[in-house]
Amino acid sequence: MSEPEDVLSESLESLYDHVPVARGSAGSIYTYHPEDGGLAITLTTPDTQASNWALHATSIWSAAIYVADHIHDLQIDRRSARARADGRPLSVFELGAAAGLPSILIAKRYSDVLVTCSDYPDDTLIRTLEENVVRNEASDRCRVLPYAWGSDPSALLSPKVLGDAGHGFDLVLAADTLWNRDAHGIFLESLQHTLRRSPDARVYLVAGLHTGRYVLQTFFSLLDDAGFVPEEITERRVGAVEERPWSIDRAEGEDEQERRRWIVWIVLKWREV
């Protein structure tokens, strides 16, 4: 059952073209209903210790919902078949997972995928994330591990987590993790540490525009030095099929309401392998 605040949010969206940046609040229940009619996913929105409120992990961010609605765009069937030909499951890693919606959906939808779901090592946050995985019966293919961006990734890359997948994950996923330019450096370090060194490995990032375009442009300017090249940077309208190329030039003409209508879909790969 949806929380009253989510019903209000959906009503505002329908009546006034108001697109929410996030849904829910700490401790509230959010139920995701797949657009294709698949099994619903019920999540408790995480809380954090007071010292970690700056993480902004106490909501279901619209970017995560967008990933769930467009899970087929990750091309997991094709990637999984390629990994299966190598005799192993496809390995997926989500950074900054919060409630874990994309990770849980992937684990439930795809049988030949092993998902590692992570967020900052806050005990309250990680406990809720673990409970969400168990509640949705995804724990056989979705593991939860605490991970601070830029820290030692050894626990993530151990054979117990990756099995025979080698060093690094085939697919690294993150939703709404680029809003703070001060964290771009350690976030990129995390991508460098965790993405498998393979020409087929990909990073999928979905970013909202709620902190503006210049923050995202700053991130894009760091990619080359970090060894990544963008395969795709596309602006997608939330709740519609409209797409357009990324452009920093739209920054001056947008108000907050217009920014809320769009997310940026980003696909990265290694420049050299």
Short mmCIF file of C-alpha atoms in Angstrom, two decimals:
data_model
loop_
_atom_site.label_atom_id
_atom_site.label_comp_id
_atom_site.label_asym_id
_atom_site.label_seq_id
_atom_site.Cartn_x
_atom_site.Cartn_y
_atom_site.Cartn_z
CA MET A 1 0.00 0.00 0.00
CA SER A 2 1.36 3.42 -0.93
CA GLU A 3 2.15 5.99 1.73
CA PRO A 4 -0.15 9.08 1.77
CA GLU A 5 2.75 11.33 0.76
CA ASP A 6 3.38 9.20 -2.34
CA VAL A 7 -0.30 9.35 -3.30
CA LEU A 8 -0.13 13.15 -2.93
CA SER A 9 3.06 13.27 -5.01
CA GLU A 10 1.46 11.23 -7.79
CA SER A 11 -1.62 13.47 -7.70
CA LEU A 12 0.47 16.62 -7.99
CA GLU A 13 2.31 15.10 -10.93
CA SER A 14 -0.93 14.29 -12.73
CA LEU A 15 -2.74 17.55 -12.00
CA TYR A 16 0.01 20.14 -12.10
CA ASP A 17 2.86 18.59 -14.12
CA HIS A 18 4.92 18.44 -10.93
CA VAL A 19 7.72 15.87 -11.23
CA PRO A 20 9.10 14.81 -7.82
CA VAL A 21 12.84 14.45 -7.32
CA ALA A 22 12.28 11.72 -4.72
CA ARG A 23 9.55 9.78 -3.00
CA GLY A 24 9.04 8.68 0.57
CA SER A 25 10.84 9.61 3.76
CA ALA A 26 12.86 7.73 6.36
CA GLY A 27 10.97 4.68 7.59
CA SER A 28 8.10 4.94 5.12
CA ILE A 29 7.03 2.05 2.88
CA TYR A 30 7.29 2.41 -0.89
CA THR A 31 5.87 -0.18 -3.28
CA TYR A 32 7.18 -0.25 -6.82
CA HIS A 33 4.88 -1.69 -9.48
CA PRO A 34 6.76 -2.60 -12.69
CA GLU A 35 5.29 -1.05 -15.80
CA ASP A 36 5.18 -4.45 -17.50
CA GLY A 37 3.06 -5.93 -14.73
CA GLY A 38 5.75 -7.97 -13.01
CA LEU A 39 5.90 -8.68 -9.30
CA ALA A 40 5.77 -5.61 -7.07
CA ILE A 41 8.76 -4.70 -4.91
CA THR A 42 8.12 -3.35 -1.43
CA LEU A 43 10.83 -1.27 0.21
CA THR A 44 11.40 0.47 3.50
CA THR A 45 12.92 3.87 2.86
CA PRO A 46 16.23 3.93 4.77
CA ASP A 47 17.19 6.16 7.62
CA THR A 48 20.76 7.01 8.61
CA GLN A 49 22.55 7.94 11.77
CA ALA A 50 22.38 11.67 12.43
CA SER A 51 26.03 12.13 11.53
CA ASN A 52 25.30 10.83 8.00
CA TRP A 53 22.21 12.83 7.09
CA ALA A 54 24.26 14.57 4.40
CA LEU A 55 24.15 11.33 2.42
CA HIS A 56 20.53 12.11 1.46
CA ALA A 57 19.77 8.38 1.51
CA THR A 58 16.38 8.74 3.20
CA SER A 59 14.25 8.80 0.04
CA ILE A 60 13.54 6.70 -3.03
CA TRP A 61 15.14 8.93 -5.66
CA SER A 62 13.32 9.33 -8.96
CA ALA A 63 16.48 8.36 -10.83
CA ALA A 64 16.36 4.91 -9.19
CA ILE A 65 12.71 4.55 -10.21
CA TYR A 66 13.66 5.57 -13.74
CA VAL A 67 16.31 2.83 -13.85
CA ALA A 68 13.73 0.29 -12.69
CA ASP A 69 11.24 1.47 -15.34
CA HIS A 70 13.93 1.15 -18.04
CA ILE A 71 15.77 -1.92 -16.80
CA HIS A 72 15.77 -3.38 -20.32
CA ASP A 73 18.05 -0.52 -21.45
CA LEU A 74 20.86 -2.10 -19.42
CA GLN A 75 20.87 -4.93 -21.99
CA ILE A 76 21.24 -7.51 -19.24
CA ASP A 77 19.92 -10.42 -21.35
CA ARG A 78 22.64 -9.88 -23.97
CA ARG A 79 25.37 -9.29 -21.41
CA SER A 80 24.28 -12.29 -19.36
CA ALA A 81 24.42 -14.56 -22.41
CA ARG A 82 27.98 -13.44 -23.09
CA ALA A 83 29.03 -14.10 -19.48
CA ARG A 84 27.26 -17.47 -19.56
CA ALA A 85 29.32 -18.40 -22.62
CA ASP A 86 32.37 -17.80 -20.42
CA GLY A 87 30.93 -20.16 -17.82
CA ARG A 88 30.02 -17.58 -15.19
CA PRO A 89 27.15 -15.33 -14.10
CA LEU A 90 27.00 -11.69 -15.08
CA SER A 91 28.28 -9.56 -12.20
CA VAL A 92 26.45 -6.30 -11.38
CA PHE A 93 27.47 -3.73 -8.77
CA GLU A 94 25.31 -0.84 -7.57
CA LEU A 95 26.90 2.14 -5.83
CA GLY A 96 24.86 4.36 -3.52
CA ALA A 97 21.92 1.96 -3.60
CA ALA A 98 19.93 3.45 -0.67
CA ALA A 99 16.75 1.32 -0.61
CA GLY A 100 18.12 -0.97 -3.31
CA LEU A 101 15.34 -0.81 -5.92
CA PRO A 102 17.41 -1.38 -9.11
CA SER A 103 19.55 -4.11 -7.51
CA ILE A 104 16.57 -6.02 -6.15
CA LEU A 105 14.68 -5.77 -9.43
CA ILE A 106 17.67 -7.08 -11.40
CA ALA A 107 18.19 -9.96 -8.98
CA LYS A 108 14.53 -10.97 -9.22
CA ARG A 109 14.26 -10.60 -12.99
CA TYR A 110 17.44 -12.30 -14.18
CA SER A 111 18.47 -15.77 -13.05
CA ASP A 112 22.05 -15.69 -14.39
CA VAL A 113 23.08 -12.49 -12.65
CA LEU A 114 24.90 -11.98 -9.35
CA VAL A 115 24.23 -8.53 -7.87
CA THR A 116 26.28 -6.74 -5.23
CA CYS A 117 24.36 -3.86 -3.68
CA SER A 118 26.27 -1.23 -1.69
CA ASP A 119 25.98 2.02 0.16
CA TYR A 120 27.89 3.99 2.76
CA PRO A 121 28.83 1.93 5.88
CA ASP A 122 26.12 3.39 8.09
CA ASP A 123 24.69 0.60 10.27
CA THR A 124 21.10 1.81 10.04
CA LEU A 125 21.22 2.30 6.28
CA ILE A 126 22.86 -1.06 5.57
CA ARG A 127 20.48 -2.93 7.88
CA THR A 128 17.46 -1.50 6.03
CA LEU A 129 19.03 -2.35 2.68
CA GLU A 130 19.60 -5.94 3.84
CA GLU A 131 16.01 -6.17 5.10
CA ASN A 132 14.69 -4.94 1.75
CA VAL A 133 16.64 -7.64 -0.09
CA VAL A 134 15.31 -10.36 2.23
CA ARG A 135 11.72 -9.06 2.18
CA ASN A 136 11.67 -9.28 -1.61
CA GLU A 137 13.21 -12.78 -1.65
CA ALA A 138 16.25 -11.66 -3.62
CA SER A 139 19.01 -12.69 -1.21
CA ASP A 140 20.03 -15.73 -3.28
CA ARG A 141 21.31 -13.43 -6.05
CA CYS A 142 21.71 -10.05 -4.34
CA ARG A 143 24.36 -9.44 -1.68
CA VAL A 144 24.62 -6.29 0.41
CA LEU A 145 28.01 -4.88 1.33
CA PRO A 146 28.90 -1.55 2.96
CA TYR A 147 31.28 0.52 0.87
CA ALA A 148 32.55 4.09 1.18
CA TRP A 149 33.50 5.62 -2.15
CA GLY A 150 37.24 5.76 -2.72
CA SER A 151 38.01 3.24 0.03
CA ASP A 152 39.72 -0.15 -0.25
CA PRO A 153 37.52 -2.31 -2.54
CA SER A 154 39.06 -5.66 -1.52
CA ALA A 155 35.89 -6.93 0.17
CA LEU A 156 33.90 -6.21 -3.00
CA LEU A 157 36.35 -7.96 -5.28
CA SER A 158 36.91 -11.13 -3.24
CA PRO A 159 36.20 -14.54 -4.86
CA LYS A 160 33.35 -14.97 -2.36
CA VAL A 161 31.59 -11.99 -3.96
CA LEU A 162 32.65 -12.24 -7.60
CA GLY A 163 33.12 -15.99 -7.92
CA ASP A 164 34.79 -16.73 -11.26
CA ALA A 165 34.02 -13.33 -12.75
CA GLY A 166 37.58 -12.14 -12.39
CA HIS A 167 38.72 -8.78 -11.08
CA GLY A 168 35.84 -6.34 -11.27
CA PHE A 169 32.19 -6.21 -12.24
CA ASP A 170 30.76 -6.47 -15.73
CA LEU A 171 28.26 -3.71 -15.05
CA VAL A 172 28.44 -0.91 -12.49
CA LEU A 173 25.24 1.03 -11.84
CA ALA A 174 24.45 4.18 -9.88
CA ALA A 175 21.34 6.39 -9.70
CA ASP A 176 21.53 10.03 -8.66
CA THR A 177 25.09 9.96 -7.33
CA LEU A 178 26.53 12.97 -9.18
CA TRP A 179 24.71 15.83 -7.41
CA ASN A 180 27.72 16.74 -5.21
CA ARG A 181 30.74 17.87 -7.20
CA ASP A 182 32.99 17.48 -4.13
CA ALA A 183 32.43 13.71 -4.30
CA HIS A 184 33.21 13.28 -7.99
CA GLY A 185 36.84 12.38 -7.41
CA ILE A 186 36.22 9.52 -4.96
CA PHE A 187 33.24 8.34 -7.00
CA LEU A 188 35.45 8.02 -10.08
CA GLU A 189 38.05 6.17 -8.00
CA SER A 190 35.35 3.70 -7.05
CA LEU A 191 34.46 3.16 -10.70
CA GLN A 192 38.12 2.62 -11.54
CA HIS A 193 38.47 0.08 -8.72
CA THR A 194 35.33 -1.92 -9.42
CA LEU A 195 34.68 -1.99 -13.20
CA ARG A 196 36.12 -5.05 -14.87
CA ARG A 197 38.95 -4.34 -17.31
CA SER A 198 37.09 -5.58 -20.35
CA PRO A 199 35.97 -3.96 -23.60
CA ASP A 200 32.44 -5.14 -22.81
CA ALA A 201 32.28 -3.75 -19.25
CA ARG A 202 30.03 -0.71 -18.79
CA VAL A 203 29.08 1.90 -16.23
CA TYR A 204 25.46 3.08 -16.25
CA LEU A 205 24.73 6.33 -14.42
CA VAL A 206 21.35 8.03 -14.19
CA ALA A 207 21.50 11.58 -12.90
CA GLY A 208 18.87 14.11 -12.01
CA LEU A 209 19.30 17.79 -12.82
CA HIS A 210 18.16 19.08 -9.44
CA THR A 211 21.57 20.58 -8.62
CA GLY A 212 21.98 21.96 -12.14
CA ARG A 213 23.85 21.17 -15.32
CA TYR A 214 27.19 22.66 -14.34
CA VAL A 215 27.66 19.99 -11.64
CA LEU A 216 27.27 17.26 -14.25
CA GLN A 217 29.53 19.07 -16.70
CA THR A 218 32.22 19.13 -14.01
CA PHE A 219 31.94 15.34 -13.72
CA PHE A 220 32.16 14.89 -17.49
CA SER A 221 35.34 16.98 -17.58
CA LEU A 222 37.05 14.45 -15.27
CA LEU A 223 36.28 11.35 -17.30
CA ASP A 224 39.24 11.39 -19.66
CA ASP A 225 41.84 11.66 -16.90
CA ALA A 226 40.10 8.80 -15.09
CA GLY A 227 40.42 6.56 -18.15
CA PHE A 228 36.76 6.56 -19.21
CA VAL A 229 34.99 7.64 -22.38
CA PRO A 230 31.25 8.25 -22.70
CA GLU A 231 29.45 5.84 -24.99
CA GLU A 232 26.21 7.72 -24.47
CA ILE A 233 25.07 10.89 -22.72
CA THR A 234 21.40 11.46 -23.38
CA GLU A 235 18.74 13.61 -21.77
CA ARG A 236 15.51 11.69 -21.26
CA ARG A 237 12.17 13.16 -20.29
CA VAL A 238 10.68 11.54 -17.19
CA GLY A 239 7.41 9.77 -17.93
CA ALA A 240 7.75 10.15 -21.69
CA VAL A 241 9.72 8.77 -24.63
CA GLU A 242 11.34 12.08 -25.61
CA GLU A 243 15.14 12.10 -25.80
CA ARG A 244 17.73 14.69 -26.78
CA PRO A 245 21.53 15.03 -26.70
CA TRP A 246 23.15 16.41 -23.57
CA SER A 247 23.81 20.15 -23.74
CA ILE A 248 25.28 22.48 -21.15
CA ASP A 249 23.83 25.38 -23.15
CA ARG A 250 20.36 24.75 -21.68
CA ALA A 251 21.57 25.70 -18.20
CA GLU A 252 20.70 29.39 -18.40
CA GLY A 253 17.17 28.92 -19.72
CA GLU A 254 15.89 26.29 -17.29
CA ASP A 255 13.96 26.76 -14.09
CA GLU A 256 13.63 24.12 -11.37
CA GLN A 257 10.37 22.74 -12.73
CA GLU A 258 11.91 22.17 -16.15
CA ARG A 259 14.99 20.48 -14.67
CA ARG A 260 12.78 18.06 -12.76
CA ARG A 261 11.29 16.83 -16.04
CA TRP A 262 14.58 15.37 -17.25
CA ILE A 263 17.19 12.84 -16.23
CA VAL A 264 20.58 12.27 -17.88
CA TRP A 265 21.33 8.72 -19.01
CA ILE A 266 25.09 8.10 -19.07
CA VAL A 267 26.98 5.04 -20.32
CA LEU A 268 30.75 4.85 -19.80
CA LYS A 269 33.42 2.42 -20.90
CA TRP A 270 37.17 2.12 -20.55
CA ARG A 271 39.15 4.30 -22.95
CA GLU A 272 41.76 1.57 -23.21
CA VAL A 273 41.75 -2.04 -22.01
#
